[in-house]
């Protein structure tokens, strides 16, 4: 058997050699040249298609030597208006000492006067004695204290939602909440006058941003309709693109409220979710201070997420988001400012709990505050040269120049003189500060007037007349 | 490279890998095999930069363990799919919170796949995280007991308190998290005088005299010209990096930088390039390429180059190679942003941070950033540097214009603790704490190595990651340690690479030797 195979193999070989001899000469020569060419290609040096650089190392050294970077920061002139801060000695309460002058405070957002409240301070002291100051860890790693859990429960109960989540910094609250839900490819409709924290949250989320004119529901509906027609062209993509509307309850930049009932109608018509930012309206609007949903009488479950900071009415530090568990629980793993940052110091959480207690026990302070707001709103009408911007029940109003003097810088200087005049006569005011180059829609320069529950009627009248006087003397 | 001879009598390691195994294998992806004891990195041509030996060790994952870890995750994933399937067909009850009835036809808020990990893997071991405590986060802590009857979907508090758990998880490096003592009394006094909140931003009416005092003190502590303090450490990074760099600038950031640095870099709009963790050759190559080739496509020169590094990396326990980074920075004329969140107060003979640890000049670092949460027992962050830099930040930082300033009692806590560390309050308590921390670090690391665990990181770093690798061990380790009254932190994916889950110990000056011994046994 093996011999037969061996013969068979030999026979194949013989055939091959014979074919070799019988082939025409040109065929053999062609094949020989081809083989030699392949061998040459295999052994020649390869080079990349895109030559990165033809620079020699010496030239690279020269380039490195020559390159001059810009200075790390451009120089700031000494009399830049934002460089010289007002120094407040002592607590920033109702009577405040600014730059060694005693004034009545019309500039801190201490709406309910809780900054100086004895009960709040005592609660914070008790917490300080028990826990010390800091928490030394993020919420995930032994930074969750029972005060945090209690505060979250209390806030959820107060706002009548299922769950609440606390952040340790007011700015970071909305700036971490938006990117947790809205990612690249999603669409967010946001009001032009939204505050800077919302803008940063939107920038971090990398979604498509569509701005609509301030409080203009017609403009918003137009944008929504455009989006709807886009969706019909590409229904597969539309099924996975999330949509959100981000509005503020009481706008910090203009003092208006958003028209929430119309927004709810638009929500159900176009299937968009609503995120509501209530930093100024929490603890101010509504019969019990629950914010703009109570003010308009809307079911709170209709709003997907309410976010607010505790630095205004609650006179503490930090912020919270509240809503249904389905929505809020997601932030516990994906809210950047929650997972990667230390938790709120317990003494501030205890102060916030006590402030909530006071708010629940005295619901008539909200009416008092609204009365004072209306009073000063009336009193500040008709000042020559300054116009009042804001709703009559808003505790944070703006006074803008009726006619601008040409450049923003000069406007700012003029308003500064008005503010200085008032400060010298015992009323502490401040200009509203913005980052001019970073804001999307920069509001005009203005003076902020803040009304708190602690200001008496005489003080309100005094402030109004003083502002009138200042406007007269400076602007005319 | 020759194989190191197997040690005579090498014991199998406590986490299941035998000592000989990792020394004997050479796989495709093994970087280099360190000897079983630490490898001393003396960079030959930069030998003059390091004044003392720089010992870092990152032992490679043994092959067997890596395979088993992948298998473990694979099994969990399969189970996850199975249970999702059951839930979808309503065979198993769905215990997640669900969307409202009225909004069922809206676009779903979460994609199913995004939450796959959360639903199936995280839920099983959820009880290792978010443990609520009810006392000072010092060396020993009281924890609220919680039980779950439905496999960690919901928790109930039994109302009982587990007392005296040894705390190896809080960032309490110098032991200033106390509720008695000089710091607490000073804070109490300021609280009764100033109140808890501030209700305004720095540029408007929120700049108290306390803040000015604090900033001068920070500048003195760090040895820089001027400093500025902010209310939140995370926000310090995410709001100031955009103020310093913008479009047309280049950011070179380390692979393992913290989320706040990454967010700040993204928000600034500059181009970001990443260099390998603590790898100076990678950084140098990137710098050279950047300067020689300029911006992509337009070839214009970069406006500025900013290098972002951290002092101690909290997940690895490694210390940045600062002398080399500064040498590179000077050679290529770029700027350095150093985030000392974990290293301020914890490194250096007098607690001044990683700059002092290496014996360098603080003026070489352009932007020194840090937080007060870890070593000072308070909250907030700071940035220190030259006067022009700080003036610019006072005017243009997002935090100064739009965010509330620090709360007064917190400021007082920082002032008192900083004075204590500097020794200005007349006692040597501060210095003792710093030395105690250094001793604790060395002792703890040495003992753990002797026991045979795989530890990452530098010899002198108080953050000690202990490798666990397998997903099941994460949950088991956390629970077993709790049974023995020791609270530790376990981390897995996504904070660490998927096969490198670990337990992390944070040492503190408040830990006495007995506490450390108890936890070791």
Coordinates of C-alpha atoms in Angstrom, one line a residue, chain A residues 19-362:
Chain A
X19 CA 5.3 20.7 -17.1
X20 CA 8.2 22.9 -16.2
X21 CA 10.2 21.9 -19.1
X22 CA 7.3 22.1 -21.5
X23 CA 6.2 25.6 -20.6
X24 CA 7.0 28.4 -23.1
X25 CA 10.0 30.5 -22.3
X26 CA 8.3 33.8 -22.0
X27 CA 5.9 32.4 -19.4
X28 CA 8.8 31.3 -17.3
X29 CA 10.6 34.6 -17.6
X30 CA 7.5 36.5 -16.6
X31 CA 7.0 34.4 -13.6
X32 CA 10.6 34.8 -12.6
X33 CA 10.5 38.6 -12.8
X34 CA 7.3 38.6 -10.8
X35 CA 8.9 36.5 -8.0
X36 CA 11.9 38.8 -8.0
X37 CA 9.6 41.9 -7.7
X38 CA 7.7 40.4 -4.8
X39 CA 10.9 39.6 -3.0
X40 CA 12.1 43.2 -3.5
X41 CA 8.9 44.7 -2.2
X42 CA 9.0 42.5 0.9
X43 CA 12.4 43.7 1.8
X44 CA 12.2 47.4 0.9
X45 CA 11.5 49.9 3.6
X46 CA 7.9 51.0 4.1
X47 CA 6.8 54.5 4.7
X48 CA 3.6 55.9 6.1
X49 CA 1.1 57.5 3.8
X50 CA 0.8 60.7 5.9
X51 CA 4.2 61.9 6.9
X52 CA 3.7 63.6 10.2
X53 CA 6.5 66.1 9.9
X54 CA 9.6 66.7 7.9
X55 CA 11.1 68.6 10.7
X56 CA 14.5 67.6 12.0
X57 CA 15.1 67.4 15.7
X58 CA 17.0 70.6 15.5
X59 CA 14.1 72.5 14.0
X60 CA 11.8 71.1 16.6
X61 CA 14.1 72.4 19.3
X62 CA 14.0 75.8 17.7
X63 CA 10.3 75.8 17.5
X64 CA 10.1 74.9 21.2
X65 CA 12.5 77.7 22.0
X66 CA 10.6 80.3 20.0
X67 CA 7.1 79.5 21.3
X68 CA 5.8 82.1 23.7
X69 CA 2.6 81.4 25.5
X70 CA 0.1 84.1 26.6
X71 CA 0.4 85.0 30.3
X72 CA -1.8 82.7 32.4
X73 CA -4.2 85.5 33.2
X74 CA -4.5 88.9 31.6
X75 CA -3.9 91.8 34.0
X76 CA -6.9 93.3 35.7
X77 CA -7.0 97.0 36.2
X78 CA -7.0 98.2 39.7
X79 CA -10.3 100.0 39.6
X80 CA -12.2 97.3 37.9
X81 CA -15.7 97.5 39.5
X82 CA -15.8 93.9 40.5
X83 CA -12.3 93.8 42.1
X84 CA -13.0 95.8 45.2
X85 CA -15.4 93.9 47.3
X86 CA -17.6 95.4 49.9
X87 CA -16.3 94.1 53.3
X88 CA -19.1 93.2 55.7
X89 CA -18.0 93.2 59.3
X90 CA -20.2 91.1 61.4
X91 CA -23.3 89.1 60.3
X92 CA -25.0 90.0 57.0
X93 CA -28.4 90.4 58.8
X94 CA -31.0 93.1 58.8
X95 CA -28.7 95.7 60.2
X96 CA -25.4 95.3 58.4
X97 CA -22.1 97.0 58.7
X98 CA -20.6 97.5 55.2
X99 CA -17.2 99.1 54.8
X100 CA -17.6 100.4 58.3
X101 CA -20.9 102.1 57.7
X102 CA -24.1 100.9 59.4
X103 CA -26.9 100.3 57.0
X104 CA -30.2 98.6 56.6
X105 CA -29.7 95.5 54.4
X106 CA -31.5 95.6 51.1
X107 CA -29.1 93.4 49.3
X108 CA -28.9 89.9 50.9
X109 CA -31.4 87.3 49.9
X110 CA -32.5 86.7 53.5
X111 CA -36.2 86.8 52.5
X112 CA -37.7 85.3 55.7
X113 CA -35.2 86.9 58.1
X114 CA -34.0 83.4 59.3
X115 CA -30.3 84.2 59.2
X116 CA -30.5 85.8 62.6
X117 CA -33.1 83.6 64.1
X118 CA -32.3 82.2 67.6
X119 CA -34.0 78.9 67.2
X120 CA -32.1 78.2 63.9
X121 CA -28.8 79.1 65.5
X122 CA -29.6 76.9 68.5
X123 CA -30.4 73.9 66.3
X124 CA -27.1 74.4 64.5
X125 CA -25.2 74.7 67.8
X126 CA -26.7 71.4 69.0
X127 CA -25.6 69.8 65.7
X128 CA -22.2 71.3 66.0
X129 CA -21.7 69.8 69.5
X130 CA -22.8 66.4 68.2
X131 CA -21.1 66.1 64.9
X132 CA -18.4 68.7 64.6
X133 CA -18.2 70.8 61.5
X134 CA -17.3 68.7 58.4
X135 CA -18.5 65.4 57.1
X136 CA -15.1 64.2 55.7
X137 CA -16.6 62.2 52.9
X138 CA -19.0 62.0 50.0
X139 CA -22.5 60.6 50.5
X140 CA -21.4 57.2 49.3
X141 CA -18.5 56.7 51.7
X142 CA -19.7 57.3 55.3
X143 CA -20.8 60.9 54.6
X144 CA -24.5 60.3 55.0
X145 CA -25.6 61.5 58.4
X146 CA -29.0 61.0 59.9
X147 CA -29.5 64.8 59.6
X148 CA -29.2 64.5 55.9
X149 CA -31.8 61.8 55.7
X150 CA -34.1 63.7 58.0
X151 CA -33.7 66.9 55.9
X152 CA -34.5 65.0 52.7
X153 CA -37.6 63.5 54.3
X154 CA -38.8 66.8 55.6
X155 CA -38.3 68.6 52.3
X156 CA -40.2 65.9 50.5
X157 CA -43.0 66.0 53.0
X158 CA -43.1 69.8 52.8
X159 CA -43.2 70.0 49.0
X160 CA -45.6 67.0 49.0
X161 CA -43.4 64.9 46.7
X162 CA -42.1 61.4 47.1
X163 CA -38.5 62.0 47.5
X164 CA -35.9 64.8 47.8
X165 CA -32.1 64.8 47.4
X166 CA -29.7 67.3 48.9
X167 CA -26.6 68.9 47.4
X168 CA -23.9 70.7 49.4
X169 CA -23.8 73.8 47.2
X170 CA -26.6 75.8 45.6
X171 CA -25.0 76.4 42.3
X172 CA -24.1 72.8 41.8
X173 CA -27.7 71.6 42.3
X174 CA -29.2 72.5 39.0
X175 CA -25.8 72.3 37.3
X176 CA -25.5 68.6 38.2
X177 CA -29.2 67.7 37.9
X178 CA -29.6 68.7 34.2
X179 CA -26.7 66.6 32.9
X180 CA -27.8 63.6 34.8
X181 CA -30.9 63.3 32.6
X182 CA -30.2 65.1 29.4
X183 CA -27.3 63.8 27.3
X184 CA -25.9 64.4 23.9
X185 CA -28.6 64.3 21.3
X186 CA -31.4 65.3 23.6
X187 CA -33.2 68.5 23.2
X188 CA -33.7 71.2 25.8
X189 CA -36.0 74.2 25.4
X190 CA -34.8 76.9 27.8
X191 CA -35.9 80.5 28.5
X192 CA -33.5 83.2 27.5
X193 CA -33.3 84.8 30.9
X194 CA -32.3 81.5 32.7
X195 CA -29.7 82.0 35.3
X196 CA -26.0 81.1 34.9
X197 CA -26.2 77.8 36.9
X198 CA -28.7 76.5 34.4
X199 CA -26.5 77.6 31.5
X200 CA -23.6 75.7 32.9
X201 CA -25.7 72.6 33.5
X202 CA -26.8 72.8 29.9
X203 CA -23.3 73.2 28.7
X204 CA -22.1 70.2 30.7
X205 CA -24.9 68.1 29.3
X206 CA -23.9 68.6 25.6
X207 CA -27.5 68.5 24.5
X208 CA -29.1 70.6 21.8
X209 CA -30.2 73.9 23.3
X210 CA -33.1 75.9 21.9
X211 CA -33.7 79.3 23.5
X212 CA -37.1 80.8 23.5
X213 CA -37.9 84.4 24.2
X214 CA -38.4 85.3 27.8
X215 CA -41.9 84.1 29.0
X216 CA -43.1 84.0 25.4
X217 CA -45.3 80.9 25.0
X218 CA -46.0 81.6 21.4
X219 CA -42.3 81.5 20.6
X220 CA -42.0 78.2 22.6
X221 CA -44.9 76.7 20.8
X222 CA -43.3 77.6 17.5
X223 CA -40.1 75.8 18.4
X224 CA -42.0 72.8 19.6
X225 CA -44.0 72.6 16.4
X226 CA -40.7 72.8 14.4
X227 CA -39.4 70.0 16.4
X228 CA -42.5 68.0 15.8
X229 CA -42.2 68.3 12.1
X230 CA -38.5 67.2 12.3
X231 CA -39.7 64.2 14.3
X232 CA -42.0 63.1 11.6
X233 CA -39.1 63.0 9.1
X234 CA -37.2 60.7 11.4
X235 CA -39.5 58.8 13.7
X236 CA -36.9 56.3 14.8
X237 CA -34.6 58.9 16.2
X238 CA -37.5 60.8 17.7
X239 CA -38.5 57.8 19.7
X240 CA -35.2 58.0 21.7
X241 CA -34.6 61.7 21.9
X242 CA -35.7 63.0 25.2
X243 CA -37.1 66.5 25.5
X244 CA -37.1 68.9 28.4
X245 CA -38.2 72.4 29.1
X246 CA -36.2 74.3 31.8
X247 CA -37.8 77.3 33.4
X248 CA -37.4 79.2 36.6
X249 CA -40.3 79.9 39.0
X250 CA -39.2 83.4 39.7
X251 CA -36.5 84.6 37.4
X252 CA -33.5 86.1 39.2
X253 CA -32.5 88.2 36.2
X254 CA -35.9 89.8 35.6
X255 CA -38.1 89.3 38.6
X256 CA -41.0 87.7 36.6
X257 CA -42.8 84.5 37.1
X258 CA -43.1 81.9 34.4
X259 CA -46.6 81.1 33.1
X260 CA -46.8 77.6 34.5
X261 CA -50.4 76.6 33.6
X262 CA -49.7 77.2 29.9
X263 CA -46.5 75.3 30.2
X264 CA -48.3 72.3 31.6
X265 CA -50.7 72.3 28.7
X266 CA -47.7 72.4 26.2
X267 CA -46.1 69.6 28.2
X268 CA -48.9 67.2 27.6
X269 CA -49.6 68.4 24.0
X270 CA -46.0 67.9 22.8
X271 CA -44.8 65.3 25.4
X272 CA -42.0 67.3 26.9
X273 CA -40.8 67.0 30.5
X274 CA -40.5 70.1 32.7
X275 CA -37.7 71.0 35.0
X276 CA -38.5 73.9 37.3
X277 CA -35.9 75.9 39.1
X278 CA -37.3 77.5 42.2
X279 CA -34.4 79.1 44.0
X280 CA -36.2 82.5 44.4
X281 CA -39.8 81.3 44.7
X282 CA -39.3 78.5 47.3
X283 CA -40.4 80.0 50.6
X284 CA -41.8 83.1 49.0
X285 CA -44.7 82.3 46.7
X286 CA -47.8 80.3 47.6
X287 CA -50.0 80.2 50.6
X288 CA -47.6 78.0 52.6
X289 CA -44.4 78.9 50.8
X290 CA -44.3 75.8 48.6
X291 CA -43.4 77.8 45.6
X292 CA -44.9 78.5 42.2
X293 CA -46.9 75.3 42.0
X294 CA -48.9 76.3 45.1
X295 CA -49.1 79.9 43.7
X296 CA -50.9 78.7 40.6
X297 CA -52.6 75.7 42.2
X298 CA -51.0 73.0 40.0
X299 CA -50.6 69.4 41.0
X300 CA -47.0 68.9 41.9
X301 CA -46.7 65.6 40.1
X302 CA -47.1 67.4 36.8
X303 CA -43.6 68.8 37.2
X304 CA -40.9 66.2 36.7
X305 CA -38.2 67.9 38.8
X306 CA -38.2 70.9 41.1
X307 CA -34.8 72.2 42.0
X308 CA -34.0 75.0 44.5
X309 CA -31.2 76.2 46.6
X310 CA -31.4 76.7 50.3
X311 CA -29.4 79.8 50.3
X312 CA -32.2 82.3 50.0
X313 CA -35.3 81.7 52.1
X314 CA -33.9 78.9 54.3
X315 CA -30.8 81.0 55.2
X316 CA -28.5 78.0 55.0
X317 CA -26.1 76.6 52.3
X318 CA -26.8 74.0 49.7
X319 CA -29.6 73.0 47.5
X320 CA -32.1 70.2 46.9
X321 CA -34.1 68.6 44.2
X322 CA -37.5 67.0 44.7
X323 CA -39.9 65.0 42.7
X324 CA -41.0 61.5 42.2
X325 CA -38.7 58.7 43.2
X326 CA -38.5 57.5 39.6
X327 CA -36.8 60.7 38.7
X328 CA -34.8 61.6 41.8
X329 CA -33.3 58.3 42.5
X330 CA -31.3 58.4 39.3
X331 CA -29.3 61.4 40.7
X332 CA -28.0 59.3 43.5
X333 CA -25.6 57.6 41.1
X334 CA -25.3 60.0 38.3
X335 CA -25.4 63.5 39.8
X336 CA -21.8 64.6 39.7
X337 CA -22.1 67.2 42.4
X338 CA -23.7 64.5 44.7
X339 CA -21.5 61.5 44.1
X340 CA -18.1 63.2 43.8
X341 CA -18.3 65.8 46.4
X342 CA -18.4 65.9 50.2
X343 CA -21.8 66.1 51.8
X344 CA -23.4 69.1 53.4
X345 CA -21.9 70.0 56.9
X346 CA -24.5 68.7 59.4
X347 CA -24.8 72.0 61.2
X348 CA -26.1 73.6 58.0
X349 CA -28.5 70.7 57.5
X350 CA -29.8 71.2 61.0
X351 CA -30.2 74.9 60.5
X352 CA -32.3 74.1 57.3
X353 CA -34.5 71.7 59.2
X354 CA -35.2 74.3 61.9
X355 CA -35.9 76.9 59.3
X356 CA -38.4 74.5 57.7
X357 CA -40.0 74.1 61.1
X358 CA -40.4 77.8 61.4
X359 CA -41.9 78.1 57.9
X360 CA -44.4 75.4 58.7
X361 CA -45.4 76.9 62.0
X362 CA -45.8 80.5 60.8

